[in-house]
mmCIF file of C-alpha atoms in Angstrom:
data_model
loop_
_atom_site.group_PDB
_atom_site.id
_atom_site.type_symbol
_atom_site.label_atom_id
_atom_site.label_comp_id
_atom_site.label_asym_id
_atom_site.label_seq_id
_atom_site.Cartn_x
_atom_site.Cartn_y
_atom_site.Cartn_z
ATOM 1 C CA MET A 198 0.037 0.004 -0.009
ATOM 2 C CA LEU A 199 2.902 2.350 0.558
ATOM 3 C CA THR A 200 5.378 1.107 -2.011
ATOM 4 C CA VAL A 201 6.072 1.800 -5.682
ATOM 5 C CA SER A 202 8.003 -0.740 -7.647
ATOM 6 C CA LYS A 203 8.650 -1.907 -11.190
ATOM 7 C CA ASP A 204 5.906 -4.439 -10.825
ATOM 8 C CA ASN A 205 3.120 -2.000 -9.790
ATOM 9 C CA ILE A 206 4.115 1.294 -11.327
ATOM 10 C CA ASN A 207 1.579 1.106 -14.182
ATOM 11 C CA GLU A 208 -1.201 0.335 -11.762
ATOM 12 C CA VAL A 209 -0.156 3.164 -9.470
ATOM 13 C CA LEU A 210 0.031 5.718 -12.323
ATOM 14 C CA ASN A 211 -3.336 4.635 -13.700
ATOM 15 C CA GLU A 212 -4.917 5.172 -10.229
ATOM 16 C CA ASP A 213 -3.150 8.512 -9.821
ATOM 17 C CA ASN A 214 -5.692 10.437 -11.821
ATOM 18 C CA ARG A 215 -4.645 14.076 -12.285
ATOM 19 C CA VAL A 216 -7.249 16.591 -11.120
ATOM 20 C CA LEU A 217 -5.649 19.451 -12.899
ATOM 21 C CA ARG A 218 -6.337 19.385 -16.571
ATOM 22 C CA ASN A 219 -3.860 22.114 -17.333
ATOM 23 C CA TYR A 220 -0.572 20.287 -17.887
ATOM 24 C CA ASN A 221 1.474 23.288 -16.836
ATOM 25 C CA LEU A 222 -0.244 23.339 -13.440
ATOM 26 C CA GLN A 223 0.081 19.669 -12.755
ATOM 27 C CA THR A 224 3.427 20.215 -11.094
ATOM 28 C CA PHE A 225 1.557 21.887 -8.181
ATOM 29 C CA GLU A 226 -0.261 18.635 -7.391
ATOM 30 C CA PRO A 227 1.053 16.430 -4.590
ATOM 31 C CA SER A 228 3.493 13.874 -5.804
ATOM 32 C CA LEU A 229 2.393 10.178 -5.875
ATOM 33 C CA PHE A 230 5.225 9.682 -3.380
ATOM 34 C CA THR A 231 3.197 11.477 -0.697
ATOM 35 C CA ARG A 232 0.837 8.483 -0.917
ATOM 36 C CA LYS A 233 3.403 5.831 -1.701
ATOM 37 C CA PRO A 234 6.721 7.071 -0.181
ATOM 38 C CA TYR A 235 8.718 3.854 -0.521
ATOM 39 C CA PHE A 236 10.461 3.006 -3.834
ATOM 40 C CA LEU A 237 11.527 -0.604 -4.167
ATOM 41 C CA HIS A 238 14.682 -0.863 -6.317
ATOM 42 C CA LYS A 239 17.046 -3.775 -6.480
ATOM 43 C CA ASN A 240 15.393 -5.261 -3.367
ATOM 44 C CA LYS A 241 15.991 -2.154 -1.346
ATOM 45 C CA LEU A 242 13.393 0.312 -0.087
ATOM 46 C CA LEU A 243 14.360 3.860 -0.923
ATOM 47 C CA ILE A 244 12.730 7.117 0.128
ATOM 48 C CA PRO A 245 12.993 10.146 -2.221
ATOM 49 C CA HIS A 246 13.104 12.511 0.770
ATOM 50 C CA LYS A 247 12.424 11.914 4.464
ATOM 51 C CA ASP A 248 10.072 14.928 4.735
ATOM 52 C CA ILE A 249 7.615 13.037 2.612
ATOM 53 C CA LEU A 250 7.024 10.669 5.532
ATOM 54 C CA HIS A 251 5.627 13.539 7.621
ATOM 55 C CA HIS A 252 2.885 14.209 5.126
ATOM 56 C CA ASN A 253 2.285 10.511 4.597
ATOM 57 C CA PHE A 254 1.977 9.646 8.256
ATOM 58 C CA ASN A 255 -0.490 12.555 8.766
ATOM 59 C CA TYR A 256 -2.714 12.123 5.767
ATOM 60 C CA PHE A 257 -2.354 8.632 4.267
ATOM 61 C CA LEU A 258 -5.428 7.168 5.942
ATOM 62 C CA TYR A 259 -7.487 10.256 5.175
ATOM 63 C CA GLU A 260 -6.501 10.346 1.512
ATOM 64 C CA TYR A 261 -6.920 6.580 1.016
ATOM 65 C CA LEU A 262 -10.298 6.303 2.599
ATOM 66 C CA LYS A 263 -11.562 9.419 0.833
ATOM 67 C CA GLN A 264 -10.583 7.849 -2.511
ATOM 68 C CA LYS A 265 -12.129 4.492 -1.652
ATOM 69 C CA ASP A 266 -15.365 5.426 0.173
ATOM 70 C CA GLU A 267 -17.824 8.018 -1.122
ATOM 71 C CA ASN A 268 -19.316 8.302 2.430
ATOM 72 C CA PHE A 269 -16.073 8.992 4.102
ATOM 73 C CA THR A 270 -16.210 12.783 4.138
ATOM 74 C CA THR A 271 -19.584 12.788 5.847
ATOM 75 C CA GLU A 272 -18.422 10.230 8.392
ATOM 76 C CA LEU A 273 -15.174 12.221 9.007
ATOM 77 C CA GLY A 274 -17.146 15.337 9.753
ATOM 78 C CA LEU A 275 -19.202 13.527 12.490
ATOM 79 C CA ARG A 276 -16.058 12.124 13.996
ATOM 80 C CA LEU A 277 -14.318 15.482 13.948
ATOM 81 C CA GLU A 278 -17.170 16.964 15.973
ATOM 82 C CA LYS A 279 -16.703 14.293 18.621
ATOM 83 C CA TYR A 280 -12.892 14.905 18.529
ATOM 84 C CA VAL A 281 -13.338 18.610 19.032
ATOM 85 C CA GLN A 282 -15.624 17.960 21.989
ATOM 86 C CA LEU A 283 -12.805 15.897 23.627
ATOM 87 C CA GLY A 284 -10.649 19.028 23.511
ATOM 88 C CA LEU A 285 -13.440 21.166 25.101
ATOM 89 C CA ASN A 286 -13.778 18.721 27.947
ATOM 90 C CA GLU A 287 -9.974 18.460 28.321
ATOM 91 C CA SER A 288 -9.605 22.224 28.833
ATOM 92 C CA ASN A 289 -12.776 22.522 30.987
ATOM 93 C CA GLN A 290 -14.626 24.834 28.671
ATOM 94 C CA ASN A 291 -18.246 25.670 29.318
ATOM 95 C CA TYR A 292 -20.029 24.988 26.063
ATOM 96 C CA THR A 293 -23.412 24.375 24.426
ATOM 97 C CA THR A 294 -23.821 21.619 21.844
ATOM 98 C CA GLU A 295 -25.828 21.802 18.605
ATOM 99 C CA ASN A 296 -28.594 19.643 20.101
ATOM 100 C CA GLN A 297 -28.888 21.874 23.096
ATOM 101 C CA LEU A 298 -28.895 24.933 20.758
ATOM 102 C CA LYS A 299 -31.864 23.508 18.835
ATOM 103 C CA LYS A 300 -33.927 23.522 22.047
ATOM 104 C CA LEU A 301 -32.636 26.943 23.073
ATOM 105 C CA ILE A 302 -33.470 28.932 19.973
ATOM 106 C CA GLY A 303 -35.952 26.604 18.200
ATOM 107 C CA LEU A 304 -34.098 26.334 14.948
ATOM 108 C CA LYS A 305 -33.374 22.992 13.252
ATOM 109 C CA GLU A 306 -30.852 24.102 10.669
ATOM 110 C CA ASN A 307 -28.086 26.588 10.068
ATOM 111 C CA LEU A 308 -26.796 26.071 13.586
ATOM 112 C CA VAL A 309 -23.179 25.718 14.842
ATOM 113 C CA ASP A 310 -21.594 22.688 16.416
ATOM 114 C CA PHE A 311 -20.608 24.353 19.672
ATOM 115 C CA ILE A 312 -20.837 27.666 21.513
ATOM 116 C CA ILE A 313 -18.127 28.232 24.119
ATOM 117 C CA SER A 314 -18.870 30.466 27.105
ATOM 118 C CA ASP A 315 -21.934 31.837 25.201
ATOM 119 C CA LYS A 316 -19.570 33.853 23.028
ATOM 120 C CA VAL A 317 -17.353 31.752 20.746
ATOM 121 C CA PHE A 318 -19.005 29.748 17.959
ATOM 122 C CA VAL A 319 -17.234 26.636 16.723
ATOM 123 C CA GLU A 320 -18.078 24.951 13.473
ATOM 124 C CA VAL A 321 -16.277 21.846 12.137
ATOM 125 C CA LYS A 322 -15.964 21.368 8.369
ATOM 126 C CA ALA A 323 -14.287 18.307 6.821
ATOM 127 C CA ILE A 324 -13.033 20.254 3.817
ATOM 128 C CA GLU A 325 -9.818 20.863 1.915
ATOM 129 C CA SER A 326 -8.994 23.019 -1.083
ATOM 130 C CA LYS A 327 -8.655 21.262 -4.512
ATOM 131 C CA PRO A 328 -5.302 21.272 -6.211
ATOM 132 C CA TYR A 329 -6.529 23.665 -8.898
ATOM 133 C CA VAL A 330 -7.578 26.168 -6.199
ATOM 134 C CA GLY A 331 -4.128 25.927 -4.576
ATOM 135 C CA ALA A 332 -2.389 26.550 -7.933
ATOM 136 C CA ASN A 333 -4.741 29.298 -9.115
ATOM 137 C CA PRO A 334 -6.261 31.037 -6.060
ATOM 138 C CA THR A 335 -8.168 33.867 -7.680
ATOM 139 C CA ASP A 336 -10.935 35.583 -5.725
ATOM 140 C CA LYS A 337 -13.615 34.061 -7.987
ATOM 141 C CA ILE A 338 -12.233 30.524 -7.724
ATOM 142 C CA LEU A 339 -11.867 30.757 -3.927
ATOM 143 C CA GLY A 340 -15.470 32.035 -3.667
ATOM 144 C CA ASN A 341 -16.791 29.127 -5.683
ATOM 145 C CA GLU A 342 -14.646 26.672 -3.810
ATOM 146 C CA PHE A 343 -15.652 27.708 -0.244
ATOM 147 C CA ARG A 344 -19.208 29.040 -0.814
ATOM 148 C CA LYS A 345 -20.900 25.832 0.439
ATOM 149 C CA ASN A 346 -18.703 25.246 3.453
ATOM 150 C CA LEU A 347 -16.525 27.974 4.872
ATOM 151 C CA VAL A 348 -18.707 30.828 3.707
ATOM 152 C CA LYS A 349 -21.813 29.028 4.826
ATOM 153 C CA ALA A 350 -20.288 28.497 8.281
ATOM 154 C CA TYR A 351 -19.795 32.179 8.773
ATOM 155 C CA VAL A 352 -22.655 33.768 6.868
ATOM 156 C CA LYS A 353 -25.542 31.349 7.305
ATOM 157 C CA GLN A 354 -24.620 29.609 10.498
ATOM 158 C CA MET A 355 -22.671 31.804 12.850
ATOM 159 C CA VAL A 356 -24.215 35.149 12.027
ATOM 160 C CA ASN A 357 -27.654 33.498 11.942
ATOM 161 C CA VAL A 358 -27.268 32.026 15.447
ATOM 162 C CA ALA A 359 -25.840 35.205 16.827
ATOM 163 C CA HIS A 360 -28.958 37.149 15.749
ATOM 164 C CA ASN A 361 -31.184 34.528 17.205
ATOM 165 C CA LEU A 362 -29.366 34.555 20.523
ATOM 166 C CA LYS A 363 -28.527 38.252 20.877
ATOM 167 C CA SER A 364 -27.053 37.523 24.388
ATOM 168 C CA GLN A 365 -23.854 39.341 23.624
ATOM 169 C CA THR A 366 -22.915 42.441 21.720
ATOM 170 C CA GLU A 367 -19.910 40.769 20.103
ATOM 171 C CA TYR A 368 -19.153 37.143 19.185
ATOM 172 C CA PHE A 369 -16.256 35.163 17.820
ATOM 173 C CA GLY A 370 -16.123 32.362 15.333
ATOM 174 C CA ILE A 371 -13.762 29.383 14.848
ATOM 175 C CA ILE A 372 -13.921 27.212 11.766
ATOM 176 C CA ILE A 373 -11.937 23.925 12.201
ATOM 177 C CA THR A 374 -10.821 21.918 9.134
ATOM 178 C CA TYR A 375 -8.895 18.719 8.980
ATOM 179 C CA LYS A 376 -6.138 20.011 6.739
ATOM 180 C CA LYS A 377 -4.608 23.486 6.624
ATOM 181 C CA LEU A 378 -6.229 25.678 3.983
ATOM 182 C CA PHE A 379 -3.358 28.261 3.750
ATOM 183 C CA LEU A 380 -5.734 31.160 3.283
ATOM 184 C CA GLY A 381 -3.930 33.629 5.526
ATOM 185 C CA THR A 382 -5.575 35.901 8.168
ATOM 186 C CA SER A 383 -9.234 36.785 8.550
ATOM 187 C CA GLU A 384 -8.463 40.018 6.623
ATOM 188 C CA ASP A 385 -6.981 38.095 3.746
ATOM 189 C CA ILE A 386 -10.001 35.768 3.595
ATOM 190 C CA TRP A 387 -12.398 38.728 3.772
ATOM 191 C CA ASN A 388 -10.642 40.631 1.002
ATOM 192 C CA GLN A 389 -10.285 37.544 -1.273
ATOM 193 C CA PHE A 390 -13.821 36.239 -1.247
ATOM 194 C CA LEU A 391 -15.658 36.459 2.042
ATOM 195 C CA GLU A 392 -16.823 40.076 1.770
ATOM 196 C CA GLU A 393 -18.452 39.518 -1.549
ATOM 197 C CA GLU A 394 -20.150 36.316 -0.471
ATOM 198 C CA THR A 395 -21.318 37.872 2.810
ATOM 199 C CA HIS A 396 -23.016 40.786 1.095
ATOM 200 C CA LYS A 397 -25.008 38.357 -1.041
ATOM 201 C CA VAL A 398 -26.821 37.221 2.078
ATOM 202 C CA TRP A 399 -26.675 40.181 4.449
ATOM 203 C CA LYS A 400 -27.479 43.345 2.546
ATOM 204 C CA ASN A 401 -26.836 45.739 5.441
ATOM 205 C CA ASN A 402 -24.395 45.454 8.235
ATOM 206 C CA GLU A 403 -26.119 42.763 10.288
ATOM 207 C CA TYR A 404 -23.149 40.459 9.917
ATOM 208 C CA LEU A 405 -21.065 42.843 12.083
ATOM 209 C CA ILE A 406 -22.377 41.058 15.182
ATOM 210 C CA ILE A 407 -19.419 38.811 14.302
ATOM 211 C CA PRO A 408 -16.857 41.058 12.597
ATOM 212 C CA TYR A 409 -14.673 39.224 10.030
ATOM 213 C CA SER A 410 -11.703 40.095 12.220
ATOM 214 C CA ASN A 411 -13.297 37.904 14.925
ATOM 215 C CA LEU A 412 -13.380 34.860 12.621
ATOM 216 C CA PHE A 413 -10.508 32.328 12.745
ATOM 217 C CA VAL A 414 -9.854 29.294 10.466
ATOM 218 C CA MET A 415 -7.573 26.507 11.726
ATOM 219 C CA ASP A 416 -6.808 22.903 11.111
ATOM 220 C CA ILE A 417 -7.347 20.096 13.586
ATOM 221 C CA TYR A 418 -3.657 20.113 14.609
ATOM 222 C CA THR A 419 -3.857 23.803 15.509
ATOM 223 C CA TRP A 420 -7.028 23.124 17.497
ATOM 224 C CA ASP A 421 -5.146 20.575 19.556
ATOM 225 C CA LYS A 422 -2.399 23.128 20.100
ATOM 226 C CA LEU A 423 -4.882 25.724 21.212
ATOM 227 C CA ILE A 424 -6.424 23.214 23.668
ATOM 228 C CA GLN A 425 -2.873 22.485 25.051
ATOM 229 C CA VAL A 426 -2.169 26.171 25.571
ATOM 230 C CA LEU A 427 -5.464 26.590 27.444
ATOM 231 C CA LYS A 428 -4.688 23.553 29.588
ATOM 232 C CA ASP A 429 -1.112 24.720 30.373
ATOM 233 C CA ASN A 430 -2.193 28.345 31.086
ATOM 234 C CA SER A 431 -5.140 28.177 33.507
ATOM 235 C CA SER A 432 -5.209 31.971 33.814
ATOM 236 C CA VAL A 433 -5.647 32.435 30.075
ATOM 237 C CA THR A 434 -9.105 32.229 28.530
ATOM 238 C CA LEU A 435 -10.054 31.346 25.012
ATOM 239 C CA GLU A 436 -11.476 34.803 24.432
ATOM 240 C CA THR A 437 -8.182 36.335 25.671
ATOM 241 C CA ILE A 438 -6.199 34.356 23.080
ATOM 242 C CA LEU A 439 -8.598 35.218 20.284
ATOM 243 C CA ARG A 440 -8.501 38.934 21.077
ATOM 244 C CA LYS A 441 -4.706 38.936 21.207
ATOM 245 C CA VAL A 442 -4.581 37.135 17.729
ATOM 246 C CA LYS A 443 -6.990 39.691 16.399
ATOM 247 C CA GLU A 444 -4.865 42.612 17.708
ATOM 248 C CA ASP A 445 -1.626 41.069 16.414
ATOM 249 C CA ASN A 446 -3.072 40.515 12.939
ATOM 250 C CA ALA A 447 -4.156 44.139 12.760
ATOM 251 C CA THR A 448 -0.574 45.379 12.217
ATOM 252 C CA GLU A 449 2.003 44.213 9.730
ATOM 253 C CA GLU A 450 4.701 43.945 12.362
ATOM 254 C CA THR A 451 2.903 41.275 14.392
ATOM 255 C CA LYS A 452 0.665 39.752 11.772
ATOM 256 C CA LYS A 453 1.107 35.975 11.153
ATOM 257 C CA PHE A 454 -0.046 33.869 8.260
ATOM 258 C CA HIS A 455 -1.474 31.051 10.284
ATOM 259 C CA PHE A 456 -3.247 30.944 13.609
ATOM 260 C CA SER A 457 -0.880 28.242 15.035
ATOM 261 C CA MET A 458 2.060 30.654 14.794
ATOM 262 C CA HIS A 459 0.399 32.937 17.408
ATOM 263 C CA LEU A 460 0.290 30.092 19.912
ATOM 264 C CA ASP A 461 4.069 29.963 20.045
ATOM 265 C CA ASP A 462 3.863 33.127 22.222
ATOM 266 C CA TYR A 463 2.570 30.946 25.017
ATOM 267 C CA ASN A 464 5.736 28.852 25.319
ATOM 268 C CA PHE A 465 4.148 25.759 23.730
ATOM 269 C CA THR A 466 6.544 22.801 24.009
ATOM 270 C CA LYS A 467 4.741 19.506 23.644
ATOM 271 C CA PHE A 468 1.354 17.864 23.679
ATOM 272 C CA ASP A 469 0.095 16.429 26.940
ATOM 273 C CA LEU A 470 -3.578 15.899 26.156
ATOM 274 C CA SER A 471 -5.239 12.751 27.648
ATOM 275 C CA TYR A 472 -7.113 11.751 24.540
ATOM 276 C CA LEU A 473 -3.935 11.856 22.476
ATOM 277 C CA LYS A 474 -2.152 9.740 25.087
ATOM 278 C CA GLU A 475 -4.980 7.240 25.134
ATOM 279 C CA ALA A 476 -5.002 6.952 21.310
ATOM 280 C CA ASN A 477 -1.177 6.496 21.345
ATOM 281 C CA ASP A 478 -1.420 3.778 23.995
ATOM 282 C CA ARG A 479 -4.057 1.900 21.971
ATOM 283 C CA VAL A 480 -1.995 1.994 18.821
ATOM 284 C CA PHE A 481 1.271 0.729 20.475
ATOM 285 C CA SER A 482 -0.524 -1.862 22.653
ATOM 286 C CA LYS A 483 -2.010 -3.423 19.537
ATOM 287 C CA THR A 484 1.124 -3.411 17.500
ATOM 288 C CA ASN A 485 3.323 -4.536 20.425
ATOM 289 C CA LEU A 486 5.791 -1.790 19.757
#
């Protein structure tokens, strides 16, 4: 499953269907070695570069199952919600679930997965950008790519719930994905496509109940890192961290491309989360390593 050899190379290449039709842009697609990092040559296993293993270890199961099972993305989304809830419990957050929210405001759709401390909306999206989007990220292409997921999470879910609750004058939003989207800061996302998409739904300034500067997009690894920071710094609240990131991103001197980079300010060193430890123990106990 992880090896390319003379015997299976034709089969591997036939399965490696290129998503990008433009030949000149195909070089931007992930190499087949990210899925099969071992090259069997003269009875020896070779690796083109050791850094490929980092990608493979993190995403092989995800990419393999997504290719083989049409229901995988839906199932992954449900499991990611449960995974995020483990982090909320680990860091002792006060939160409301989507089912509780249904009873609270009487809506059955366009809700959010969690509300933390009545102020921070969290929505999990099992999405990633297509290779063509990464190679040619124009505003129009980005808008089309994220209209049904990322844009929906902010415009139709978070802002909608905020107006139904109206328990705060200002809210925050966190959108969690499995992979990094590399879209930059909230301002970058707003300028590229979110502003235009938002104004299609909210004609006036009703969306300002959650300003775009209060919206943060992060992958699941960054979410774990955020939970670890909250666990290690009991005096720091989630809202405090979000406000600091917002302030830092407002100026060029302290602006950072990805949310996880801001968390290094809290002397993050290693993960010590119980659910990661438990998962690690299960893996190694079953493999006898």
